[in-house]
Amino acid sequence: MASFELLMMGLENALNLPNLVAVLIGITLGLAVGALPALGPAAGVAILLPSIVNLDPTVAIAGLAGVYYGAMYGGAVTSILLGVPGDASSMMTTVDGYPLARSGQAGRALGMNVYASFIGGLVSLILLTLLSVEIARAALRFGPPQMTALMVLALCLVTVLGGDNRYKAFVALGIGLWIGMVGIDAISGRPRFTMSNMHLLDGFDFIIVVVGLYGLGQMFASLAAKSRAGKEDRPAYSFRSLLPHFGDIIRCRWALTSGAIVGFFVGILPGAGGTAATVFAYAAAKRISKKPEEFGKGSIEGIAAPEAANNSASFASMIPLLTLGIPGSGTTAVLMGGLLMLGLQPGPTLFTDQPDFVWTLIGTFYIGNIALVFLTLALTPLLAALVFVRMSLLFPIVIAVIVFGIYSVNFSIADVGITIGFGLLGYILLQLKYPLLPILIGVILGPLLELALRRSLISSRGDASIFVSDTLTVTLFILAGLLLIAPLILKMVRTKTGIATG
Amino acid sequence: VTWSLFIRGVALTKVHLDIVVAGFFTLFGLWVTVEAFRYGLTSNIGPGSGLFPFIAGSLMTFLSVANLVRALNGSEALKDYVAMQEIVPILAISGLGLFYLWLSRFLGVFLPLPFFLVSVSLCVEWRPEARWIMSILAAAVAFSALCYLVFVRALNVPIPRGPFGF
């Protein structure tokens, strides 16, 4: 069946009441999560993950995905109204959004945020529909050696691009790989790193790790940042200043188009993520703008490009997740954990084994993208109020949601204690600039990589030359190697150039 | 900021914390590597259970040593410090969380929940004013009731109950 027909079927299923309700609730929660101080998309999805355990897989993932792209928009509200990015990918929106808001044009900035998110999302979804089947079909031919090479490349991408310090990023990856190894070895049946504890035979529950590290860890870090900043003066906005201007869409058409395309191609790369996409899109929009001098001082195009890129990247990151089973960002890693928890294995076989699920999910993305426009236009004044919620009210509520959510997974009080432990670990690692994403990716991809590696070696009777036996595997390994040594070569070249120029 | 500030309970420099954490991860990586040898790098079917742990353990050990050297050399750009006023609320909330979990075995989950929420709120923002405490207590009771309705009534989660049946 062609992609178009499959999409039509998916859209029809997406309009079923449970799916539609899940999308609308997900987006509303996501908008709130993004607008609330201290919570980003990954933390929000992580905290809500335990609540979806008993739901139908399509309803559950459609809801969580709604939280994801809703939070991407909500994060920009904080950037525009407070000048504080709700999450890293809203950073570029702050540059022009906050000056615009301070000059009494908050509504123009917030309105552009809605249109840009919609157009970025739509472009990305069309490309996702056209490309995903072809990518999945190509990936179906991958055997264990090719999967090993692909996962090594993905881990290198996430680790090299995902943080400032590569040493710490690889240590974080090692921690994630270790967490993924705890429990019974899938091939030999031997317990590993269980420290003779019966409870560890099944390994660490992914949900505990992700809620602790991403949810609680980020909350603790925000609490610490609040203690550091002390009391701050927050600006006030009139209702009138929050109303959008529709004419800005025409004025920003090129910034929107370039942002959406840049966002898609950067967002598809594991590890590059929304933040890099917004930086590139901002630079591209400034280059093609007729008024580049306005950028940084409250340019509406300076909001259009990064916001289109941001939403485009968030849908593009679904491609490696759904077609290859490789999450490229923190939020898609959490979503992949959710898929695995619900008994679905992301990857090329998902398209052949569960076409109903995949295309209904893609259908909910389209519906969600349209619903986002109406919900955000209607809820903007409320979101603007949420931005100013006191942390002393928000924090206990989130803690209670975490406690009950984690408890309801296995009905275990000990799990809640372990989650608090992971929360403290996440806080310490964040303080020392250890990126958390490689840990999460290590936990998820580690067991799959080990299985692919060992299956390859078992099929070749221990002969490692199986990893250089075909062009694709060799190419993927060379790319991974280049990624690792490229920064060193660049550093050497820069040092040499510096010496030569004095 | 030096060790003396930490000892006096004022602050902990991130450089010192970085050294401690890098040292811990070095030892941890070594432990994983040693355990990997115990599991066996090879087996009669090819790779053993210890092959992958060996790769992960070695990666962690070597790069943690590199981090340790960088932290000791001052190559890391961790100039600031973690003030006690940042650490205390986080440790207090974690401690309160564990105390609440212990208490919930005897009193059930819902009876101590409002008091736990109020104490977390006070850890985040210390305002010992009767009016403020009453307002957050009211919010905490309302939220506890909402949790009861959602988790016990709607989702049928078997939550530990206290002497009053909730």
XYZ file of C-alpha atoms in Angstrom:
668
model
C 0.000 0.000 0.000
C 1.349 3.459 -0.867
C 2.269 5.895 1.917
C -0.677 8.149 1.044
C -3.268 5.392 1.487
C -1.630 4.250 4.713
C -1.678 7.827 5.944
C -5.386 8.169 5.139
C -6.052 5.005 7.135
C -3.914 6.409 9.978
C -5.775 9.724 9.942
C -9.107 7.917 10.091
C -7.942 5.878 13.095
C -6.442 8.974 14.710
C -9.877 10.598 14.692
C -11.309 7.783 16.866
C -12.452 9.233 20.162
C -9.835 7.610 22.501
C -6.928 8.644 20.236
C -8.274 12.137 19.757
C -8.843 12.604 23.495
C -5.324 11.304 24.230
C -3.802 13.784 21.758
C -5.778 16.729 23.159
C -4.986 15.843 26.790
C -1.334 15.219 25.854
C -0.980 18.586 24.111
C -2.708 20.466 26.948
C -0.464 18.792 29.537
C 2.560 19.406 27.298
C 1.729 23.108 26.971
C 1.512 23.343 30.762
C 4.707 21.314 31.260
C 6.597 23.521 28.818
C 5.274 26.771 30.272
C 5.874 25.802 33.887
C 9.275 26.817 35.171
C 11.722 23.925 35.826
C 10.093 21.370 33.515
C 11.150 20.648 29.924
C 9.775 18.177 27.340
C 12.015 15.270 28.403
C 11.323 15.753 32.126
C 7.604 16.175 31.441
C 7.322 13.032 29.312
C 9.460 11.118 31.833
C 7.277 12.160 34.783
C 4.079 11.208 32.939
C 5.487 7.900 31.624
C 4.310 5.756 34.585
C 0.715 6.955 34.054
C 0.440 5.315 30.618
C 1.492 1.779 31.595
C -2.035 0.340 31.506
C -3.289 2.177 28.424
C -3.712 0.957 24.845
C -0.298 1.421 23.083
C -1.598 3.824 20.395
C -3.509 5.934 22.910
C -0.515 5.945 25.274
C 2.141 6.945 22.729
C -0.158 9.441 20.969
C -0.711 11.105 24.358
C 2.986 11.141 25.245
C 3.939 12.472 21.798
C 1.322 15.207 22.337
C 3.073 16.109 25.590
C 6.359 16.268 23.624
C 5.338 18.707 20.909
C 3.029 20.623 23.250
C 5.960 21.170 25.602
C 8.127 22.368 22.700
C 5.633 25.200 22.216
C 5.116 25.807 25.929
C 8.873 26.189 26.455
C 8.887 29.126 24.047
C 6.235 30.921 26.146
C 8.710 31.092 29.057
C 11.447 32.277 26.655
C 9.319 35.081 25.247
C 7.645 36.318 28.435
C 10.464 35.862 30.943
C 13.585 35.863 28.782
C 14.479 32.490 30.319
C 14.499 29.508 27.919
C 12.009 26.849 29.044
C 14.437 24.293 27.606
C 17.668 24.396 25.565
C 15.893 24.316 22.200
C 13.981 27.531 23.063
C 17.247 29.413 23.604
C 17.262 31.152 20.207
C 13.620 32.222 20.640
C 14.679 34.225 23.697
C 17.093 36.365 21.624
C 14.310 38.181 19.738
C 11.206 37.031 21.626
C 11.985 38.708 24.940
C 12.912 42.140 23.470
C 9.707 41.999 21.420
C 7.649 41.148 24.525
C 9.293 43.929 26.529
C 8.349 46.399 23.799
C 4.659 45.514 24.312
C 4.422 43.038 21.400
C 4.319 39.743 23.353
C 1.236 38.685 21.356
C 3.083 39.027 18.028
C 5.914 36.871 19.371
C 3.583 34.251 20.864
C 1.404 34.220 17.731
C 4.436 33.721 15.480
C 5.492 30.906 17.778
C 2.163 29.157 17.048
C 2.291 29.638 13.256
C 5.969 28.688 13.049
C 5.417 25.554 15.138
C 2.513 24.564 12.870
C 4.355 25.170 9.566
C 7.581 23.552 10.834
C 5.595 20.564 12.058
C 3.617 20.230 8.813
C 6.712 20.311 6.552
C 8.441 17.781 8.786
C 5.393 15.490 8.890
C 5.081 15.473 5.079
C 8.768 14.521 4.775
C 8.343 11.923 7.540
C 5.417 10.353 5.638
C 7.369 10.264 2.369
C 10.687 9.000 3.743
C 9.923 6.707 6.676
C 8.678 3.727 4.642
C 11.740 3.837 2.364
C 14.150 4.079 5.322
C 12.385 1.227 7.131
C 12.436 -0.892 3.943
C 16.196 -0.332 3.557
C 16.762 -1.072 7.252
C 14.897 -4.397 6.944
C 17.914 -5.744 5.049
C 20.174 -5.010 8.050
C 21.585 -8.101 9.794
C 23.275 -8.165 13.229
C 26.665 -6.789 11.937
C 24.979 -3.827 10.195
C 22.804 -3.160 13.262
C 25.928 -3.268 15.467
C 27.659 -0.706 13.235
C 24.543 1.487 13.056
C 24.107 1.504 16.831
C 27.810 2.252 17.385
C 27.453 5.201 14.979
C 24.304 6.412 16.788
C 25.995 6.159 20.199
C 29.010 8.097 18.869
C 26.735 10.779 17.367
C 24.776 11.201 20.580
C 27.905 11.266 22.710
C 30.030 13.540 20.512
C 27.262 16.008 19.601
C 25.307 15.826 22.842
C 27.621 17.627 25.263
C 30.518 20.049 25.692
C 32.874 17.509 27.264
C 33.330 14.300 25.250
C 35.211 12.513 28.061
C 32.305 13.033 30.430
C 29.788 12.161 27.725
C 31.507 8.788 27.170
C 31.688 8.106 30.918
C 27.948 8.872 31.046
C 27.467 6.435 28.170
C 29.451 3.805 30.117
C 27.155 4.311 33.124
C 24.107 3.871 30.880
C 25.552 0.712 29.302
C 26.246 -0.684 32.775
C 22.709 0.064 34.008
C 21.406 -1.749 30.915
C 23.556 -4.810 31.710
C 22.348 -5.371 35.283
C 20.226 -8.541 35.547
C 20.063 -11.879 33.741
C 22.190 -12.067 30.578
C 19.781 -12.674 27.671
C 22.094 -15.188 25.905
C 23.809 -17.201 28.660
C 21.124 -16.786 31.342
C 23.792 -15.800 33.845
C 23.063 -13.023 36.384
C 25.367 -10.004 36.054
C 26.048 -7.149 38.509
C 23.099 -8.160 40.684
C 25.220 -8.145 43.865
C 23.241 -11.248 44.968
C 20.088 -9.140 45.184
C 17.009 -11.002 43.962
C 15.275 -7.707 43.050
C 18.038 -6.901 40.557
C 17.638 -10.135 38.545
C 15.265 -8.328 36.174
C 17.606 -5.343 36.023
C 16.795 -1.716 36.741
C 13.371 -0.714 35.521
C 13.857 1.812 32.703
C 11.038 3.922 34.062
C 12.783 4.320 37.435
C 16.026 5.394 35.778
C 14.372 7.869 33.451
C 11.991 9.417 35.994
C 14.814 9.678 38.547
C 17.520 11.065 36.266
C 15.469 13.189 33.913
C 12.420 14.079 36.022
C 13.710 14.414 39.581
C 17.323 15.259 38.619
C 16.209 18.184 36.458
C 13.802 19.366 39.174
C 16.599 19.347 41.760
C 18.857 21.270 39.354
C 16.120 23.872 38.793
C 15.607 24.179 42.545
C 19.343 24.782 42.995
C 19.324 27.371 40.204
C 16.401 29.128 41.908
C 18.310 29.244 45.230
C 21.262 30.769 43.346
C 19.203 33.379 41.531
C 17.216 34.477 44.597
C 14.168 36.698 44.145
C 13.760 38.296 40.750
C 11.563 40.977 39.253
C 9.210 39.494 36.737
C 7.570 41.576 34.026
C 3.765 41.901 33.801
C 1.768 41.698 30.562
C -1.684 43.026 29.713
C -4.214 40.692 28.047
C -4.253 42.946 24.975
C -0.493 42.639 24.486
C -0.863 38.823 24.352
C -3.104 38.833 21.256
C -1.429 37.538 18.040
C -0.971 39.324 14.656
C -1.966 37.171 11.672
C -0.202 39.279 8.995
C 3.232 38.221 10.263
C 2.946 34.835 8.480
C 3.355 36.461 5.038
C 6.198 38.658 6.190
C 8.121 35.673 7.587
C 7.393 33.140 4.807
C 11.064 32.583 3.884
C 12.231 32.402 7.487
C 9.484 29.849 8.160
C 10.342 27.729 5.109
C 14.095 27.743 5.706
C 13.575 27.028 9.431
C 11.301 24.060 8.707
C 13.738 22.500 6.188
C 16.872 23.093 8.275
C 15.049 21.753 11.339
C 14.083 18.572 9.542
C 17.553 17.696 8.259
C 19.322 18.543 11.524
C 16.631 16.935 13.669
C 16.880 13.613 11.862
C 20.490 13.175 13.084
C 20.712 11.391 16.452
C 22.290 13.671 19.057
C 22.107 16.896 17.042
C 18.587 17.630 18.318
C 16.393 20.697 18.365
C 18.958 23.089 19.858
C 21.437 22.755 16.973
C 18.538 22.979 14.510
C 17.367 26.311 15.982
C 20.892 27.790 15.901
C 21.388 26.840 12.227
C 17.879 28.027 11.297
C 18.421 31.387 13.032
C 21.725 31.902 11.170
C 20.108 30.933 7.835
C 17.132 33.282 8.409
C 19.450 36.185 9.259
C 21.402 35.567 6.059
C 18.320 35.633 3.805
C 16.469 38.425 5.673
C 16.027 41.885 4.130
C 16.529 43.407 7.589
C 19.335 41.382 9.231
C 20.218 44.337 11.467
C 16.942 43.811 13.406
C 18.010 40.309 14.529
C 18.772 40.240 18.243
C 16.732 43.394 18.890
C 13.210 41.989 18.510
C 12.932 40.692 14.928
C 9.783 38.651 14.253
C 11.757 36.590 11.689
C 14.206 35.794 14.489
C 11.349 33.957 16.238
C 9.833 32.387 13.104
C 12.952 30.511 11.965
C 14.042 28.834 15.238
C 10.478 27.939 16.242
C 9.755 26.364 12.829
C 13.056 24.474 13.124
C 12.310 23.412 16.678
C 8.984 21.759 15.883
C 10.259 20.389 12.575
C 13.199 18.757 14.405
C 10.911 17.231 17.030
C 8.900 15.356 14.345
C 12.051 14.549 12.320
C 13.589 12.870 15.384
C 10.699 10.369 15.190
C 12.152 8.988 11.925
C 15.262 7.293 13.392
C 13.146 6.221 16.378
C 10.366 4.562 14.388
C 12.351 3.280 11.386
C 15.668 2.244 12.954
C 14.802 1.941 16.652
C 17.394 4.612 17.462
C 16.316 7.537 19.648
C 18.111 10.773 18.822
C 17.113 12.977 21.754
C 16.247 12.741 25.432
C 12.526 12.899 24.785
C 12.552 10.304 21.993
C 14.669 8.081 24.270
C 11.935 8.319 26.892
C 9.304 7.631 24.208
C 11.286 4.579 23.074
C 11.305 3.363 26.682
C 7.535 3.816 26.657
C 7.205 1.803 23.429
C 9.337 -1.034 24.856
C 7.324 -0.963 28.098
C 4.144 -1.398 26.062
C 5.627 -4.407 24.251
C 6.420 -2.648 20.956
C 9.900 -2.890 19.448
C 10.711 0.280 17.475
C 12.628 -0.384 14.260
C 12.023 -1.414 10.663
C 9.830 -4.371 11.616
C 7.398 -2.014 13.346
C 6.274 -0.844 9.887
C 5.634 -4.407 8.691
C 4.397 -6.011 11.930
C 2.378 -3.114 13.364
C 1.366 -0.894 10.410
C -1.891 0.081 12.135
C -0.011 1.372 15.143
C 2.633 3.288 13.149
C 0.235 4.978 10.740
C -2.328 5.786 13.432
C 0.510 7.360 15.419
C 1.613 9.402 12.382
C -2.046 10.330 11.850
C -2.255 11.588 15.449
C 0.829 13.731 14.751
C -1.051 15.489 11.913
C -4.181 15.936 14.024
C -2.057 17.076 16.971
C -0.243 19.632 14.833
C -3.557 21.203 13.819
C -5.022 20.953 17.328
C -1.904 22.663 18.687
C -2.775 25.836 16.751
C -6.300 26.123 18.177
C -5.378 25.024 21.696
C -2.436 27.397 21.949
C -4.333 30.382 20.556
C -7.113 29.696 23.064
C -4.850 28.943 26.025
C -2.119 31.554 25.579
C -3.370 33.902 28.359
C -3.612 30.895 30.725
C -0.115 29.722 29.763
C 1.185 33.232 30.361
C -0.240 32.988 33.893
C 1.297 29.504 34.431
C 4.758 30.900 33.720
C 4.511 32.779 37.022
C 3.531 29.786 39.219
C 5.594 29.653 42.428
C 8.034 26.783 42.629
C 6.970 26.121 46.240
C 3.527 25.121 44.916
C 4.721 23.325 41.789
C 7.471 21.238 43.372
C 5.365 19.243 45.914
C 2.767 18.470 43.231
C 5.392 17.131 40.805
C 7.022 15.119 43.627
C 3.632 13.591 44.491
C 2.992 12.720 40.807
C 6.422 11.042 40.682
C 5.854 9.107 43.939
C 2.420 7.803 42.904
C 3.444 7.233 39.287
C 6.482 5.141 40.198
C 4.630 3.260 42.932
C 1.810 2.323 40.573
C 4.211 0.619 38.097
C 5.289 -2.283 40.361
C 3.452 -1.390 43.608
C 6.854 -1.113 45.254
C 7.852 1.490 47.844
C 11.523 0.489 47.269
C 11.221 1.638 43.629
C 10.328 5.129 44.850
C 13.439 5.152 47.056
C 15.629 4.063 44.093
C 14.055 6.831 41.978
C 15.062 9.407 44.607
C 18.609 7.929 44.466
C 18.703 8.354 40.673
C 17.357 11.895 41.135
C 20.297 12.792 43.385
C 22.727 11.166 40.927
C 21.181 13.162 38.064
C 21.520 16.394 40.048
C 25.215 15.763 40.836
C 25.999 14.827 37.218
C 24.230 17.937 35.909
C 26.219 20.137 38.305
C 29.455 18.666 36.934
C 28.349 18.979 33.297
C 27.971 15.236 32.666
C 25.264 15.041 29.956
C 22.309 12.827 30.896
C 21.295 11.889 27.345
C 24.147 9.350 26.794
C 23.091 7.563 30.020
C 19.553 7.209 28.764
C 20.618 6.140 25.276
C 23.086 3.673 26.843
C 20.334 2.127 28.977
C 18.077 1.700 25.929
C 20.504 0.842 23.152
C 23.070 -0.995 25.335
C 21.167 -4.311 25.590
C 20.238 -4.140 21.867
C 23.847 -3.386 20.869
C 25.169 -6.219 23.026
C 22.684 -8.633 21.485
C 23.582 -7.557 17.916
C 27.332 -7.711 18.669
C 27.176 -11.165 20.220
C 24.810 -12.554 17.564
C 27.249 -11.356 14.883
C 30.176 -13.037 16.628
C 28.222 -16.231 17.325
C 27.223 -16.480 13.633
C 30.872 -16.033 12.583
C 32.119 -18.454 15.290
C 33.990 -15.669 17.068
C 35.608 -14.253 13.919
C 35.625 -10.430 14.260
C 36.244 -9.994 10.527
C 32.441 -10.217 10.111
C 32.417 -6.500 10.925
C 34.493 -5.689 7.831
C 32.776 -8.138 5.493
C 30.434 -5.709 3.709
C 30.614 -2.114 2.500
C 27.724 -0.753 4.589
C 29.105 -2.042 7.905
C 32.591 -0.730 7.095
C 31.202 2.671 6.035
C 29.184 3.008 9.249
C 32.199 2.085 11.390
C 34.414 4.541 9.453
C 31.840 7.309 10.000
C 31.791 6.502 13.733
C 35.601 6.573 13.808
C 35.695 9.893 11.942
C 33.240 11.364 14.422
C 35.529 10.401 17.277
C 38.747 11.738 15.753
C 37.349 14.786 13.914
C 37.350 17.043 17.017
C 40.991 16.073 17.740
C 42.042 16.838 14.148
C 40.161 20.161 14.221
C 41.887 21.074 17.488
C 45.311 20.200 16.040
C 44.620 22.251 12.888
C 43.446 25.211 14.976
C 46.554 25.023 17.193
C 48.807 24.809 14.129
C 47.039 27.748 12.443
C 47.278 29.704 15.687
C 51.049 29.075 15.874
C 51.535 29.938 12.197
C 49.639 33.219 12.485
C 51.387 34.034 15.737
C 36.527 28.605 47.645
C 38.578 25.785 49.145
C 38.105 22.599 51.153
C 38.007 24.741 54.319
C 34.757 26.380 53.172
C 33.253 22.946 52.685
C 34.429 21.819 56.114
C 32.910 24.968 57.633
C 29.656 24.091 55.867
C 29.582 27.050 53.472
C 30.184 25.564 50.026
C 31.699 22.760 47.996
C 33.689 23.720 44.925
C 32.635 21.939 41.773
C 36.299 21.186 41.061
C 36.560 19.199 44.289
C 33.250 17.483 43.641
C 34.466 16.712 40.122
C 37.625 15.077 41.503
C 35.604 12.942 43.933
C 33.109 11.878 41.226
C 35.816 11.141 38.604
C 37.695 9.092 41.226
C 34.516 7.185 42.070
C 33.782 6.435 38.404
C 37.385 5.253 37.890
C 36.977 2.730 40.701
C 33.510 1.822 39.481
C 34.806 1.245 35.929
C 37.599 -0.936 37.323
C 35.079 -3.002 39.272
C 32.961 -3.504 36.120
C 36.089 -4.561 34.161
C 37.206 -7.034 36.851
C 33.688 -8.498 37.079
C 33.696 -8.825 33.262
C 36.724 -11.134 33.450
C 34.896 -13.200 36.071
C 31.931 -13.643 33.692
C 34.317 -14.665 30.878
C 35.200 -12.765 27.707
C 34.729 -15.851 25.548
C 32.581 -18.979 25.694
C 32.202 -22.172 23.666
C 29.729 -20.399 21.341
C 31.964 -17.359 20.778
C 31.653 -14.179 22.862
C 31.129 -14.623 26.617
C 28.856 -12.804 29.070
C 31.772 -10.593 30.068
C 32.710 -9.222 26.619
C 30.319 -6.274 26.589
C 30.844 -5.410 30.294
C 34.587 -5.457 29.552
C 34.145 -2.882 26.751
C 31.876 -0.645 28.891
C 34.068 -1.006 32.004
C 37.283 -0.184 30.108
C 35.609 2.822 28.473
C 34.498 4.113 31.860
C 37.856 3.488 33.546
C 40.093 5.115 30.918
C 37.910 8.150 30.385
C 37.315 8.645 34.123
C 41.108 8.651 34.595
C 41.259 11.313 31.852
C 38.535 13.287 33.673
C 40.395 12.910 36.962
C 43.627 14.228 35.392
C 41.745 17.120 33.781
C 40.037 17.975 37.088
C 43.351 17.843 38.980
C 45.067 19.992 36.290
C 42.277 22.543 36.403
C 41.497 21.920 32.699
C 37.794 21.712 33.482
C 35.844 24.960 33.250
C 34.056 24.391 36.588
C 34.780 27.696 38.257
C 31.830 28.085 40.605
C 30.739 26.126 43.636
C 27.706 24.347 45.057
C 26.527 26.465 47.987
C 25.095 24.754 51.056
C 21.872 26.757 50.560
C 21.437 24.823 47.291
C 22.328 21.397 48.676
C 20.337 21.542 51.928
C 16.816 21.790 50.368
C 17.618 18.968 47.906
C 18.941 16.665 50.635
C 16.067 17.668 52.920
C 13.479 16.849 50.229
C 15.175 13.492 49.498
C 15.354 12.703 53.237
C 11.730 13.729 53.719
C 10.783 11.524 50.766
C 12.469 8.485 52.304
C 10.961 9.283 55.759
C 7.512 9.607 54.161
C 7.937 6.216 52.454
C 8.923 4.626 55.776
C 6.011 6.283 57.551
C 3.529 5.202 54.866
C 4.103 1.548 55.850
C 2.418 2.248 59.197
C 0.076 5.156 58.474
C -0.802 4.410 54.859
C 0.069 6.604 51.922
C -2.629 9.270 52.191
C -2.624 10.247 55.881
C 0.944 11.642 55.955
C 0.820 12.921 52.335
C -0.458 16.500 53.015
C 2.202 16.992 55.715
C 4.888 15.659 53.351
C 3.742 18.066 50.625
C 3.711 21.022 53.023
C 7.206 20.194 54.276
C 8.494 19.922 50.673
C 6.910 23.278 49.947
C 8.647 24.815 52.979
C 11.971 23.305 51.865
C 11.571 25.063 48.525
C 10.511 28.376 50.048
C 10.983 28.906 53.771
C 8.089 31.142 54.863
C 7.141 30.340 58.467
C 3.945 32.413 58.330
C 0.721 30.863 59.633
C -1.352 32.197 56.725
C 1.041 30.854 54.090
C 1.293 27.456 55.800
C -2.501 27.211 56.053
C -2.903 28.005 52.367
C -0.338 25.408 51.241
C -1.852 22.888 53.691
C -5.254 23.452 52.083
C -3.717 22.970 48.626
C -1.907 19.839 49.860
C -5.118 18.313 51.287
C -6.968 19.063 48.038
C -4.182 17.537 45.955
C -4.027 14.441 48.230
C -7.771 13.981 47.741
C -7.291 14.267 43.973
C -4.509 11.637 44.091
C -6.853 9.344 46.069
C -9.614 9.731 43.484
C -7.278 9.192 40.506
C -5.025 6.400 41.768
C -7.321 4.461 44.143
C -10.802 5.045 42.724
C -10.134 5.492 39.006
C -6.983 3.420 38.375
C -7.467 0.836 41.196
C -3.826 1.029 42.278
C -3.431 -1.066 45.483
C -1.996 1.706 47.651
C -0.927 0.772 51.241
C -3.708 1.871 53.591
C -3.427 3.217 57.117
C -5.395 2.676 60.339
C -8.313 4.793 59.057
C -8.735 2.763 55.864
C -7.072 5.206 53.448
